[in-house]
XYZ file of N, CA and C in Angstrom:
432
model
N 140.343 137.550 131.755
C 141.206 138.782 132.082
C 142.116 138.689 130.755
N 143.311 139.386 130.884
C 143.997 139.444 129.936
C 143.863 140.073 128.864
N 145.026 140.529 127.886
C 144.556 142.100 126.846
C 144.290 141.240 125.803
N 143.457 141.908 125.122
C 142.483 141.518 123.800
C 143.891 141.309 122.616
N 143.445 140.140 122.003
C 144.230 140.337 120.807
C 143.837 140.353 119.290
N 144.753 141.283 118.631
C 144.062 141.438 117.336
C 144.044 139.841 116.623
N 143.474 139.573 115.616
C 143.523 138.814 115.050
C 142.571 139.005 113.546
N 143.670 138.685 112.680
C 143.438 138.897 111.381
C 143.062 137.385 110.754
N 141.836 137.516 110.238
C 141.580 136.135 109.506
C 141.663 136.417 108.071
N 141.913 135.575 107.300
C 141.851 135.431 105.853
C 141.270 134.848 105.173
N 140.573 135.111 104.390
C 139.230 134.466 103.608
C 139.555 134.926 101.682
N 139.432 133.848 100.984
C 139.693 133.885 99.619
C 138.690 132.881 98.730
N 138.454 133.749 97.715
C 137.180 132.862 96.883
C 137.652 132.547 95.583
N 137.778 131.471 95.301
C 138.136 130.850 94.038
C 136.830 130.158 93.178
N 136.849 131.693 92.118
C 135.614 131.852 91.581
C 135.597 130.379 90.747
N 135.787 129.840 89.711
C 136.213 128.367 89.458
C 135.417 127.277 89.945
N 135.912 127.123 90.848
C 135.417 126.108 91.504
C 134.089 126.833 92.747
N 134.046 127.949 93.080
C 132.842 128.427 93.644
C 133.615 128.185 95.024
N 134.531 128.024 95.717
C 135.092 127.994 96.833
C 135.789 128.897 98.056
N 135.164 128.826 99.155
C 135.794 129.848 100.150
C 136.943 129.208 100.454
N 138.042 129.841 100.704
C 139.256 129.121 101.288
C 139.338 130.273 102.500
N 139.363 129.655 103.550
C 139.737 130.229 104.901
C 141.161 129.346 105.608
N 142.115 130.309 106.574
C 142.906 130.009 107.205
C 142.658 129.334 108.154
N 141.989 130.023 109.689
C 141.960 129.505 111.040
C 140.338 129.367 111.099
N 139.794 129.926 110.371
C 138.439 130.563 110.688
C 137.976 129.100 111.261
N 138.194 128.160 110.286
C 137.120 126.742 110.221
C 138.399 125.520 109.604
N 138.015 124.134 110.230
C 139.120 123.098 109.873
C 138.499 122.039 109.619
N 139.087 121.261 109.187
C 138.363 119.949 109.408
C 139.301 118.903 109.304
N 139.500 117.818 110.459
C 140.099 117.131 110.884
C 139.901 115.688 110.265
N 140.914 115.629 109.478
C 140.383 114.378 108.656
C 140.373 112.725 109.539
N 139.477 111.556 109.167
C 139.414 110.555 110.248
C 140.900 109.969 110.061
N 141.419 109.948 108.635
C 142.523 109.083 108.611
C 144.010 110.142 108.742
N 145.263 109.769 109.037
C 146.539 110.824 109.374
C 146.563 111.275 107.422
N 147.137 112.281 107.405
C 147.378 112.777 105.921
C 148.624 111.870 105.474
N 148.236 111.846 104.208
C 149.651 111.073 103.653
C 150.794 111.887 103.947
N 151.048 112.810 104.249
C 152.472 112.835 104.727
C 153.110 113.217 106.154
N 152.175 112.609 106.894
C 152.330 112.209 108.637
C 153.685 111.614 108.773
N 154.161 111.903 109.759
C 155.463 111.024 110.058
C 155.305 109.964 110.838
N 155.701 108.735 110.185
C 155.158 107.678 110.935
C 155.848 107.276 112.377
N 157.107 107.979 112.856
C 157.803 108.196 113.980
C 157.205 108.828 114.667
N 156.726 109.794 114.238
C 155.671 110.952 115.066
C 154.200 110.207 115.385
N 153.686 109.693 114.923
C 152.332 109.176 115.019
C 152.702 107.910 115.891
N 153.706 107.362 115.679
C 154.071 105.785 116.677
C 154.244 106.444 117.962
N 155.230 107.743 118.232
C 155.173 108.199 119.673
C 153.908 108.545 120.353
N 153.045 109.416 119.445
C 152.101 109.816 120.204
C 150.823 108.569 120.624
N 151.118 107.699 119.926
C 150.080 106.549 120.153
C 150.297 105.843 121.036
N 151.197 105.806 121.931
C 151.371 105.182 123.414
C 150.432 105.284 124.240
N 149.900 104.764 125.220
C 148.503 104.816 126.041
C 149.513 105.527 127.267
N 151.001 105.889 127.539
C 151.709 106.717 128.554
C 152.789 107.139 127.878
N 153.355 107.645 128.371
C 154.735 108.573 127.641
C 155.519 108.057 128.474
N 155.356 107.246 129.102
C 156.433 106.415 129.683
C 156.486 104.882 128.905
N 155.587 104.592 128.439
C 155.808 102.896 127.697
C 156.864 103.157 126.560
N 156.957 102.079 126.291
C 158.075 101.843 125.090
C 157.073 102.083 124.150
N 157.855 102.167 123.019
C 157.515 102.484 121.489
C 157.032 101.561 121.045
N 155.639 101.467 120.640
C 154.511 100.284 119.521
C 155.454 99.807 118.575
N 155.003 98.375 118.300
C 154.919 98.085 117.020
C 154.918 98.843 115.940
N 154.658 99.181 114.594
C 154.463 99.905 113.530
C 153.461 99.103 113.149
N 152.822 99.525 113.464
C 151.102 98.690 112.869
C 149.861 99.982 112.126
N 149.171 99.451 111.223
C 148.344 100.819 111.012
C 147.608 101.181 112.373
N 147.196 99.811 113.202
C 146.499 100.409 114.615
C 146.825 101.542 114.949
N 148.471 101.077 115.603
C 149.081 102.563 116.141
C 149.555 103.570 115.880
N 149.384 103.739 114.401
C 149.803 105.130 113.714
C 148.296 105.944 113.362
N 146.744 104.948 113.208
C 145.907 105.502 113.614
C 145.533 106.020 115.145
N 145.860 105.400 116.104
C 146.074 106.101 117.365
C 146.603 107.028 117.549
N 148.066 107.340 117.090
C 148.772 108.043 117.250
C 148.158 109.548 116.573
N 147.728 109.186 115.066
C 146.942 110.206 114.351
C 145.768 111.030 115.388
N 144.928 110.007 115.855
C 143.992 110.378 116.662
C 143.939 111.248 117.884
N 145.343 110.681 118.703
C 145.881 111.810 119.659
C 146.153 113.090 119.083
N 146.912 112.961 117.781
C 148.002 113.891 117.849
C 146.751 115.499 117.436
N 145.220 114.646 116.672
C 144.242 115.637 116.257
C 144.008 116.308 117.399
N 143.867 115.528 118.608
C 143.423 116.078 119.640
C 144.052 117.155 120.702
N 145.534 116.665 120.502
C 146.344 117.825 121.110
C 146.911 119.186 120.327
N 146.496 118.741 118.832
C 146.671 119.914 118.127
C 145.453 121.032 118.463
N 144.309 120.599 118.497
C 142.918 121.009 118.719
C 142.457 121.638 119.985
N 142.954 121.007 121.168
C 142.507 121.260 122.373
C 144.197 121.341 122.985
N 144.077 122.733 123.827
C 145.758 122.484 124.838
C 145.753 121.366 125.729
N 144.844 120.970 126.661
C 145.076 119.919 127.152
C 143.706 119.002 127.063
N 143.873 118.150 126.009
C 142.408 117.143 126.024
C 142.014 116.676 126.924
N 140.955 116.082 127.062
C 139.985 115.343 128.077
C 140.932 114.077 127.636
N 140.925 112.958 128.964
C 141.518 111.855 128.853
C 143.040 111.976 128.603
N 143.496 113.056 128.535
C 145.152 113.193 128.594
C 145.503 113.436 129.648
N 146.154 112.433 130.908
C 145.829 113.189 132.327
C 147.859 112.928 132.681
N 147.926 114.161 133.469
C 149.471 113.862 134.045
C 149.225 112.734 135.142
N 150.228 112.294 135.281
C 150.434 110.133 136.076
C 151.752 110.655 137.209
N 151.651 111.445 138.001
C 152.693 111.753 138.764
C 153.495 110.620 139.761
N 152.314 109.387 139.640
C 152.354 108.159 140.251
C 154.286 107.490 139.580
N 153.824 107.993 137.925
C 154.694 107.020 137.433
C 156.099 108.023 136.963
N 156.020 109.094 137.243
C 156.962 109.828 137.196
C 157.028 111.738 136.713
N 157.834 112.329 136.907
C 157.467 113.610 136.399
C 157.320 114.120 135.142
N 156.722 114.556 134.577
C 155.966 114.763 133.127
C 155.804 113.607 132.184
N 155.009 112.893 133.145
C 154.543 111.083 132.507
C 153.225 111.519 132.340
N 152.604 111.520 131.162
C 151.061 111.875 130.683
C 150.571 110.152 130.159
N 149.387 109.819 130.901
C 148.894 108.525 130.097
C 147.318 109.400 129.918
N 146.925 108.307 129.136
C 145.320 108.551 128.159
C 144.760 107.800 128.558
N 143.765 108.105 129.346
C 142.415 107.627 129.588
C 141.519 106.834 128.927
N 140.704 105.913 129.217
C 139.578 105.524 128.293
C 138.623 106.866 127.600
N 137.867 106.981 126.560
C 137.323 107.887 126.127
C 137.948 108.610 125.333
N 139.102 108.650 125.145
C 139.699 109.523 124.016
C 139.498 109.513 122.835
N 139.389 108.175 121.990
C 138.666 107.829 121.301
C 137.372 108.477 120.640
N 136.455 108.427 121.738
C 135.217 108.891 121.437
C 135.318 110.353 121.235
N 136.345 110.962 121.891
C 136.340 112.295 121.812
C 137.356 112.731 120.256
N 137.650 111.874 119.687
C 137.985 112.108 118.359
C 137.132 112.033 117.331
N 136.316 110.636 117.252
C 135.244 110.922 116.525
C 134.355 111.525 116.644
N 134.060 112.416 117.676
C 133.397 113.506 118.298
C 133.928 114.694 117.191
N 135.166 115.115 117.311
C 135.952 116.138 116.668
C 135.944 115.782 114.951
N 136.315 114.587 114.444
C 137.064 114.755 113.223
C 135.594 114.103 111.899
N 136.063 114.331 110.840
C 134.951 114.371 109.968
C 134.311 115.604 109.363
N 134.277 116.350 110.346
C 133.005 117.601 110.051
C 134.208 118.731 109.837
N 132.817 119.961 109.692
C 133.776 121.060 109.587
C 133.273 121.898 111.050
N 134.419 122.156 111.288
C 134.029 123.344 112.506
C 135.335 124.037 112.937
N 134.923 125.240 113.664
C 136.164 126.630 114.346
C 136.504 125.193 115.279
N 137.977 125.529 114.602
C 139.014 124.881 115.747
C 139.126 125.461 117.374
N 138.640 124.620 118.267
C 138.214 125.072 119.849
C 139.364 125.907 120.538
N 140.717 125.626 120.180
C 141.268 126.416 120.380
C 141.439 128.149 120.142
N 140.773 128.436 118.602
C 140.367 129.776 117.936
C 139.244 130.264 118.462
N 138.117 129.273 118.549
C 137.153 130.101 119.167
C 136.931 130.068 120.629
N 138.108 129.364 121.498
C 138.067 129.987 122.918
C 138.860 130.741 122.904
N 140.373 131.067 122.576
C 141.115 132.274 122.508
C 141.032 133.256 121.794
N 140.634 133.329 120.790
C 140.086 134.423 119.904
C 138.668 134.661 119.919
N 137.827 133.912 119.281
C 136.644 134.108 118.739
C 135.988 134.579 120.207
N 136.067 134.203 120.867
C 135.574 134.355 122.459
C 135.707 136.002 123.054
N 136.585 136.345 122.163
C 136.997 137.871 123.084
C 135.606 139.081 122.361
N 135.371 138.690 121.538
C 134.497 139.406 120.678
C 133.345 138.586 119.548
N 132.040 138.769 120.088
C 131.857 137.216 119.049
C 130.901 138.467 118.351
N 130.695 139.557 118.447
C 130.233 140.108 118.001
C 130.605 140.688 116.450
N 131.970 140.681 116.583
C 132.798 141.194 115.470
C 133.233 139.954 114.379
N 133.414 138.856 114.967
C 133.492 137.666 114.729
C 132.105 137.584 113.719
N 130.780 137.739 114.247
C 129.315 137.382 113.682
C 129.626 138.575 112.300
N 130.479 139.619 112.225
C 129.852 140.828 111.367
C 130.841 140.336 110.569
N 132.313 139.439 110.606
C 133.161 139.152 109.642
C 132.874 137.884 109.205
N 131.918 136.918 109.531
C 131.144 136.276 109.079
C 130.027 136.631 108.242
N 129.072 137.288 108.487
C 128.017 137.987 107.713
C 128.990 138.919 106.573
N 129.699 139.127 106.646
C 130.263 140.108 105.143
C 131.098 139.001 104.276
N 131.316 138.079 104.568
C 132.032 137.031 103.635
C 131.142 136.723 103.152
N 130.104 135.956 103.789
C 128.809 135.060 103.157
C 127.684 136.432 102.187
N 127.937 137.671 102.452
C 127.043 138.298 101.792
C 127.654 138.421 100.275
N 129.881 138.749 100.647
C 130.591 138.921 99.228
C 130.317 138.026 98.534
N 130.145 136.557 98.705
C 130.882 135.609 97.596
C 129.273 134.503 97.790
N 129.387 134.169 96.721
C 127.961 132.577 96.538
C 128.876 131.461 96.445
N 129.646 131.160 97.279
C 130.444 129.803 97.342
C 129.731 128.704 97.616
N 129.760 127.340 97.179
C 129.386 126.408 96.741
C 129.941 125.581 98.671
N 131.422 125.936 98.634
C 132.034 124.899 99.140
C 132.879 125.176 100.137
N 133.758 124.981 101.464
C 134.840 125.827 102.132
C 135.751 124.612 102.395
N 137.085 125.615 101.724
C 138.279 124.657 101.838
C 139.412 125.254 102.874
């Protein structure tokens, strides 16, 4: 149920590089944290449990923080992120398997799961018409 949401996607064509540029239709989650990522925030998210102390600032802790951040941004409630009421109200613990989920998500072009579930699922035929129109309009070689 729910009220249908109007969604406007934007696509641009950069003729010189033959690149299709889209805003939310597609995403590529990098395998490593982008250079401008805030190390303190990555460390905060890297913890196994929100009740755990801040970890030491290591490349491994930053990478774990990046991977968990990517999962949190891509899904509302990622698999393997579980409420832990025994540890206290609002405490969340990451269980085994979250790293495998990141590896399945990262490094490839995909429709972000939140966009696919909340928006594109409302009218798949309209989404298909838009994709076909973009594909017919421009002879692009890459998507950015």
